[in-house]
mmCIF file of the C-alpha atoms, coordinates in Angstrom:
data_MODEL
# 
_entry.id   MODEL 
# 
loop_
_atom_site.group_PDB 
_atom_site.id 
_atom_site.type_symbol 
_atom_site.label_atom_id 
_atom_site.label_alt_id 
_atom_site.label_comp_id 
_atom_site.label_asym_id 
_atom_site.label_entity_id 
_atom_site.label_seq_id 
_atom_site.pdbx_PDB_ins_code 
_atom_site.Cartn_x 
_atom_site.Cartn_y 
_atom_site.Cartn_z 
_atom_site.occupancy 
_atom_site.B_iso_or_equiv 
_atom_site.pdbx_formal_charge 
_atom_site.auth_seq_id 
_atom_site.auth_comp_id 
_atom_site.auth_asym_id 
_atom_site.auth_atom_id 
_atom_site.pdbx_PDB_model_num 
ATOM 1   C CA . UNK A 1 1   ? 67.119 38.195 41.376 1.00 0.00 ? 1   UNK A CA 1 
ATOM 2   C CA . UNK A 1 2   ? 68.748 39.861 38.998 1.00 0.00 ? 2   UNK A CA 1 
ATOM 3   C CA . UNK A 1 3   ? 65.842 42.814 38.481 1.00 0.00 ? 3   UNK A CA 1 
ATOM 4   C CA . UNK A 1 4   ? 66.237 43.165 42.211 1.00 0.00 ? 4   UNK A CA 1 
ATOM 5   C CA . UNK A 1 5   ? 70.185 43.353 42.019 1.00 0.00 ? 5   UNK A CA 1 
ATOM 6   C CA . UNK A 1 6   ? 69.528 46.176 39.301 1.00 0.00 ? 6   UNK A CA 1 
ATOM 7   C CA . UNK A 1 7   ? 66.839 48.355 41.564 1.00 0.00 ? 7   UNK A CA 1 
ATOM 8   C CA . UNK A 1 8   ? 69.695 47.636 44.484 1.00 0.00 ? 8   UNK A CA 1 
ATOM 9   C CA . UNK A 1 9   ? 72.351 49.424 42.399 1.00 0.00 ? 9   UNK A CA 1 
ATOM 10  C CA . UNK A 1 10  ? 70.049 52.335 40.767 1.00 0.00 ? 10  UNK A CA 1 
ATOM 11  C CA . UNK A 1 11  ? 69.194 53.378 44.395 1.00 0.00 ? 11  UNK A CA 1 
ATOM 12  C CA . UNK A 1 12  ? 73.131 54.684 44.432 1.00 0.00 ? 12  UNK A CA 1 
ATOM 13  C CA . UNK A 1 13  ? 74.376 51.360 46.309 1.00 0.00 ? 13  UNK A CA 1 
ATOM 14  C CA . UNK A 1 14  ? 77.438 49.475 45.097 1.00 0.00 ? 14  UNK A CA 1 
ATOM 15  C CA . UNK A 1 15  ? 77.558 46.000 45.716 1.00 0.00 ? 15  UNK A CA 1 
ATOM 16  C CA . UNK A 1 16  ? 78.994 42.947 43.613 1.00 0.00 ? 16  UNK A CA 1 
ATOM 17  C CA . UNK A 1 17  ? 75.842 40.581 42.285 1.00 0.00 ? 17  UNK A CA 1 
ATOM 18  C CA . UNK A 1 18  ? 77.867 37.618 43.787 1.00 0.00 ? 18  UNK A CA 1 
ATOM 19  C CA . UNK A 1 19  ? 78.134 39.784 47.143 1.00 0.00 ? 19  UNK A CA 1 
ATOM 20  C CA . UNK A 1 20  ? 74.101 40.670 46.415 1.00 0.00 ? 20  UNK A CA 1 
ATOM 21  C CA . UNK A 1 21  ? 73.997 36.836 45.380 1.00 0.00 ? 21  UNK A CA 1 
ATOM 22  C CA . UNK A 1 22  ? 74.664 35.698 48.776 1.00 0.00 ? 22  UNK A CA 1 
ATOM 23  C CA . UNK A 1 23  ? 72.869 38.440 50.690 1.00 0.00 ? 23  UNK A CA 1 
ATOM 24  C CA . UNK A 1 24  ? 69.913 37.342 48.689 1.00 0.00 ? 24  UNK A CA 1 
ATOM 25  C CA . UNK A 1 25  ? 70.519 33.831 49.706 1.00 0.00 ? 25  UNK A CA 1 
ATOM 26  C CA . UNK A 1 26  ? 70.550 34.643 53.191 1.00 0.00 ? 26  UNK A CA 1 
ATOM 27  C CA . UNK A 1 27  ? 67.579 36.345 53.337 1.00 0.00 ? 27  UNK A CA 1 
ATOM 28  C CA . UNK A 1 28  ? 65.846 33.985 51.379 1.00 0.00 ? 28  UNK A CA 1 
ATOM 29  C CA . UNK A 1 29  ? 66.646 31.448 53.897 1.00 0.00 ? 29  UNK A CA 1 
ATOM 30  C CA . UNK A 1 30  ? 65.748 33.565 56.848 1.00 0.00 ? 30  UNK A CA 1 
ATOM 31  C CA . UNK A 1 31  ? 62.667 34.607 55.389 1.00 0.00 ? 31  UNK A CA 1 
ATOM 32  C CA . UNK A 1 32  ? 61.286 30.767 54.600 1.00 0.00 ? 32  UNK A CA 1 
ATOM 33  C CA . UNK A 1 33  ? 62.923 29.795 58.494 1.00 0.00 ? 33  UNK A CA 1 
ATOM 34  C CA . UNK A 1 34  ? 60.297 32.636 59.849 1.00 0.00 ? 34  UNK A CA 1 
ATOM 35  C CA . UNK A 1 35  ? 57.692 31.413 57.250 1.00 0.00 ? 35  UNK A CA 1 
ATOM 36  C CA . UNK A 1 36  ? 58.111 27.805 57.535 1.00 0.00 ? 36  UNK A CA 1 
ATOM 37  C CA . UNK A 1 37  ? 58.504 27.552 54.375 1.00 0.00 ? 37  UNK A CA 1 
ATOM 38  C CA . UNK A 1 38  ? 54.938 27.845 53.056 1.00 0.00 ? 38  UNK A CA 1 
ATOM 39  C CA . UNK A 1 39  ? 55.154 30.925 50.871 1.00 0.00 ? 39  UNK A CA 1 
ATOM 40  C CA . UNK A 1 40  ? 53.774 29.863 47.146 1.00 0.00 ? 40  UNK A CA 1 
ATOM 41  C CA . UNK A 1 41  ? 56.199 31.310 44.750 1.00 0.00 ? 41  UNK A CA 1 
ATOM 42  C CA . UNK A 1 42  ? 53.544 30.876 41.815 1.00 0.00 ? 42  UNK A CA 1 
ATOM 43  C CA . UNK A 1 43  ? 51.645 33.293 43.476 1.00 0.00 ? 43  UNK A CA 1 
ATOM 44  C CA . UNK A 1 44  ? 52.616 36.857 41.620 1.00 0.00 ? 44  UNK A CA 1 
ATOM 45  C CA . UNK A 1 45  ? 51.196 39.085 45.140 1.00 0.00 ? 45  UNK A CA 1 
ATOM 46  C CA . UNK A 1 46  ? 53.266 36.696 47.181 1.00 0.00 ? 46  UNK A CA 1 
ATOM 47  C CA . UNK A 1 47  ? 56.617 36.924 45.026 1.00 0.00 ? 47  UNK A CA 1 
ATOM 48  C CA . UNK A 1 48  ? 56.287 40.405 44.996 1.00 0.00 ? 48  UNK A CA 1 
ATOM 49  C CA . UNK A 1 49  ? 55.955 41.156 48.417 1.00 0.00 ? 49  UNK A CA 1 
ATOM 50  C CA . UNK A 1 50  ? 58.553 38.813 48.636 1.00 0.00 ? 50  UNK A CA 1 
ATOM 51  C CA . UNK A 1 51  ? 60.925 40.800 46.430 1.00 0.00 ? 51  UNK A CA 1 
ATOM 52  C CA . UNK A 1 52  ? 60.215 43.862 48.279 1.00 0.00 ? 52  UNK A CA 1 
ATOM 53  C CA . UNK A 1 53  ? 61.197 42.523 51.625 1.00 0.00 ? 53  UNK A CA 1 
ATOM 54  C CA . UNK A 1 54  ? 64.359 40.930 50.243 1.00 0.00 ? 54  UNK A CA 1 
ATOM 55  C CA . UNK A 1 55  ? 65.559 44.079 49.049 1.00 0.00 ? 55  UNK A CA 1 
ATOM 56  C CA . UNK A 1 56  ? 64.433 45.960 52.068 1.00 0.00 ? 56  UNK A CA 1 
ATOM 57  C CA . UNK A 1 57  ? 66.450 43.415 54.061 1.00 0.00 ? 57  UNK A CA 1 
ATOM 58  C CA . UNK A 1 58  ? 69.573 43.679 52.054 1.00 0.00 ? 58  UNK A CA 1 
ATOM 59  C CA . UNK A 1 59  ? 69.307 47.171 51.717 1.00 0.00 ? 59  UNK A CA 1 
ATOM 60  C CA . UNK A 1 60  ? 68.962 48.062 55.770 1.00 0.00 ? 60  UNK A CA 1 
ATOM 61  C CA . UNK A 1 61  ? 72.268 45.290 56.200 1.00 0.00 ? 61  UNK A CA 1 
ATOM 62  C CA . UNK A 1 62  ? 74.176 47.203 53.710 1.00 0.00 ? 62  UNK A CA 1 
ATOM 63  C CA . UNK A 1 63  ? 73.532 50.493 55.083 1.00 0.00 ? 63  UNK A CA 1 
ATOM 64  C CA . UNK A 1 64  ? 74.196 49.436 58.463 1.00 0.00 ? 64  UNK A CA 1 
ATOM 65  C CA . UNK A 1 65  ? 77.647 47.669 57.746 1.00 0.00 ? 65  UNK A CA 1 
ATOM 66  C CA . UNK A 1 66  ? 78.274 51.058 55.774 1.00 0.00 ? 66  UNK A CA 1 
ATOM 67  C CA . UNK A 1 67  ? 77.529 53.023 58.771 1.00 0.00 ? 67  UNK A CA 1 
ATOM 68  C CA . UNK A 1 68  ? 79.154 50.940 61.104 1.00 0.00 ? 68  UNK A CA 1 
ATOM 69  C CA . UNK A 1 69  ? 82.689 51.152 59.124 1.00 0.00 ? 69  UNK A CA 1 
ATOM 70  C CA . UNK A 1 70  ? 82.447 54.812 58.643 1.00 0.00 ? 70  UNK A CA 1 
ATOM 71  C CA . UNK A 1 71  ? 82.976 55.430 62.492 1.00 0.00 ? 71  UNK A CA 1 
ATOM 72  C CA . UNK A 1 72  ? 85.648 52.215 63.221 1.00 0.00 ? 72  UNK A CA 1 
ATOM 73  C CA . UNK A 1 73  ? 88.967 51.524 62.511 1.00 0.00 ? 73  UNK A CA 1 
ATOM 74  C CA . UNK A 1 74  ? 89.642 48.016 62.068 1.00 0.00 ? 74  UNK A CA 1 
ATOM 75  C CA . UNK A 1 75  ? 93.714 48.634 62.415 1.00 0.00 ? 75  UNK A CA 1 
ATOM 76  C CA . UNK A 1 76  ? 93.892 49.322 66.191 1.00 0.00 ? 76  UNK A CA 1 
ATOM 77  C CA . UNK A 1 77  ? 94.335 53.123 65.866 1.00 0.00 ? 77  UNK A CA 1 
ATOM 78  C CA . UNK A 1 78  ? 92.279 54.949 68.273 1.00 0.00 ? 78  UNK A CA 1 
ATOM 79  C CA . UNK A 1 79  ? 92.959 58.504 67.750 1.00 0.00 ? 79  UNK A CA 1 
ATOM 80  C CA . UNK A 1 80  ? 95.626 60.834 64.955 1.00 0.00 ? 80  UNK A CA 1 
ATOM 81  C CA . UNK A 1 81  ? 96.411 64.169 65.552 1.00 0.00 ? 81  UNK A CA 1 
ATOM 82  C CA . UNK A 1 82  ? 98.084 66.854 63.063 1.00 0.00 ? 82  UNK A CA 1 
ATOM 83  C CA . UNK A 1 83  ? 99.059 69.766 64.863 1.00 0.00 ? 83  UNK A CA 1 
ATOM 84  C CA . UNK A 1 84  ? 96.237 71.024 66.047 1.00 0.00 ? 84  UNK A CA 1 
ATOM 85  C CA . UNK A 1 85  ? 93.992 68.620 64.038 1.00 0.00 ? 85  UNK A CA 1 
ATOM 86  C CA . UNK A 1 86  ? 92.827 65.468 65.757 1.00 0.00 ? 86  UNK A CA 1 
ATOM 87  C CA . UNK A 1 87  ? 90.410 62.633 64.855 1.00 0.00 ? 87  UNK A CA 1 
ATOM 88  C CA . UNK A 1 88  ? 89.291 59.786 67.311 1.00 0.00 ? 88  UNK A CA 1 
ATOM 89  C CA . UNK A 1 89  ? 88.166 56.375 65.960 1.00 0.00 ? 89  UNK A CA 1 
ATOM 90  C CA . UNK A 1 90  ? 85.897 54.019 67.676 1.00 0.00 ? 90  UNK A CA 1 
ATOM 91  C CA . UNK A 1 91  ? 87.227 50.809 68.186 1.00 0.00 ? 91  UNK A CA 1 
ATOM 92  C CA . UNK A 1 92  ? 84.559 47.616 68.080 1.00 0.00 ? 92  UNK A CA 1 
ATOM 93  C CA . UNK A 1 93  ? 84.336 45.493 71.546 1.00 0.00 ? 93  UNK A CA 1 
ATOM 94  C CA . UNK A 1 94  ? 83.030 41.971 71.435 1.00 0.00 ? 94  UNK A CA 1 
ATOM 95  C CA . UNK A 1 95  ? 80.233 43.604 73.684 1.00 0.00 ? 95  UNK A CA 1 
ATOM 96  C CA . UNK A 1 96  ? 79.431 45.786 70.714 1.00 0.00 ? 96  UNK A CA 1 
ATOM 97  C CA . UNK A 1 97  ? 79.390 43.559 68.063 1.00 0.00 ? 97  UNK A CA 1 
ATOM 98  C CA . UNK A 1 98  ? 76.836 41.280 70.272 1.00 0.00 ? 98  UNK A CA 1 
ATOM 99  C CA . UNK A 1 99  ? 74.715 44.393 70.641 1.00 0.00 ? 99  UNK A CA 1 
ATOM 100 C CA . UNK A 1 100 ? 74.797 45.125 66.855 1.00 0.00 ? 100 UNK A CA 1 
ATOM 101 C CA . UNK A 1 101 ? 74.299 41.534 65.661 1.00 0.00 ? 101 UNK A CA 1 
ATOM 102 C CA . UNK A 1 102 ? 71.006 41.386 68.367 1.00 0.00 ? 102 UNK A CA 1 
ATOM 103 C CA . UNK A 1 103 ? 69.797 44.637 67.164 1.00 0.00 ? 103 UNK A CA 1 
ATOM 104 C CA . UNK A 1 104 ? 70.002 43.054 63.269 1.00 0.00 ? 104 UNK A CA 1 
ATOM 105 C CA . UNK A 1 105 ? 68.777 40.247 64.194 1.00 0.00 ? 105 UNK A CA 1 
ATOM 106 C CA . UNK A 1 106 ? 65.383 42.731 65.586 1.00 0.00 ? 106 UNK A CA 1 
ATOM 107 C CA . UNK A 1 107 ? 65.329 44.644 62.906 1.00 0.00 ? 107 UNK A CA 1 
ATOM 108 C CA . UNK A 1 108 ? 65.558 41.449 60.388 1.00 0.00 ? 108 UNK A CA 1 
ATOM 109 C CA . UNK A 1 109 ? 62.347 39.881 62.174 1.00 0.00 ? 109 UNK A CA 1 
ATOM 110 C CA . UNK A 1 110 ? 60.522 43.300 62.371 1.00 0.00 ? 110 UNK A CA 1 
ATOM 111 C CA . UNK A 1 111 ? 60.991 43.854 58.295 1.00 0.00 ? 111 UNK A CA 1 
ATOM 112 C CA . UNK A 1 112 ? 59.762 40.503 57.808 1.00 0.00 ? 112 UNK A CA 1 
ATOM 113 C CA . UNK A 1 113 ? 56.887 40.611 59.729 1.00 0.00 ? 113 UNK A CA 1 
ATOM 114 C CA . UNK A 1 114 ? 55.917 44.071 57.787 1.00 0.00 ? 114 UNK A CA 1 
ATOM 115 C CA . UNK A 1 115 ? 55.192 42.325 54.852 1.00 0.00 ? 115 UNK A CA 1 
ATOM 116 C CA . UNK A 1 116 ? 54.164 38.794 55.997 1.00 0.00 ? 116 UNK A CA 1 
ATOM 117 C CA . UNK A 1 117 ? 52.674 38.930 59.588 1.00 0.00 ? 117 UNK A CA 1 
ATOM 118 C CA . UNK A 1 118 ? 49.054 39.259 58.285 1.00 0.00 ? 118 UNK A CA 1 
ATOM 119 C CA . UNK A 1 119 ? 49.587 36.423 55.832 1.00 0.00 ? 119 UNK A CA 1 
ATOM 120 C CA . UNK A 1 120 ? 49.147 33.622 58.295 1.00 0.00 ? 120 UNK A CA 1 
ATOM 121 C CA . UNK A 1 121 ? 52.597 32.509 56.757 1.00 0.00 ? 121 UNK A CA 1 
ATOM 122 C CA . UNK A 1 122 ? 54.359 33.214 59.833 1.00 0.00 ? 122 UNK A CA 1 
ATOM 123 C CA . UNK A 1 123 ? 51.874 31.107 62.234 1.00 0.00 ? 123 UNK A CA 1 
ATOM 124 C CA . UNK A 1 124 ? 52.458 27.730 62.652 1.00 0.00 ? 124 UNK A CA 1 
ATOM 125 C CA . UNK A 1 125 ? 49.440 26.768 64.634 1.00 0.00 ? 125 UNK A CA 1 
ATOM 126 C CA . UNK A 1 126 ? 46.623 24.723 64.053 1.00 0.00 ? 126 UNK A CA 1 
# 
């Protein structure tokens, strides 16, 4: 984890590696839910497409959280204005959040698949 939390930060991102910790737990989990658990960690091709998928998760939630606070103010302003200067914020609805959350939630299952739907890992037939 920790060769991943270094390629994480040398790509200009600034994270703390208990904040990366966790992200990396989460993804780990979400990533054996939509495998069923059957990826073989003693297989080098496997752990490294593994790797790359964790970071590409991580990376796409911290980018997205970035972007998303860059345009809302979580203090209730909704616009400033300095003489002739103004600024408008967008303020989050519930509605909003729902629509970002189900959009992440997309995007997490579509980067997954990338590197394991032609595994067979994510089939649970027979």
């Amino acid at each position: 984890m920790e060769n991943l939390y270094k390629e994480f930060t040398d790509s200009g991102r600034d994270m703390t590696l208990s904040e990366f910790s966790l992200k990396f737990k989460q993804a780990k989990a979400l990533i054996d839910y939509l495998t069923f658990g059957r990826i073989d960690y003693t297989n080098p091709q496997l752990v490294e497409r593994f790797n790359d998928c964790v970071l590409e998760l991580i990376t796409y939630d911290f980018d997205q959280e970035k972007d998303f606070l860059k345009g809302h103010r979580s203090d209730g302003i909704k616009s400033e204005a300095v003489g002739s200067q103004r600024v408008d914020y967008l303020t989050a609805t519930v509605d909003d959040m729902n629509k970002l959350d189900a959009m992440k939630q997309n995007k997490y299952v579509g980067i997954i698949k990338k590197y394991f739907g032609l595994t067979g890992l994510m089939y649970r037939g027979v």
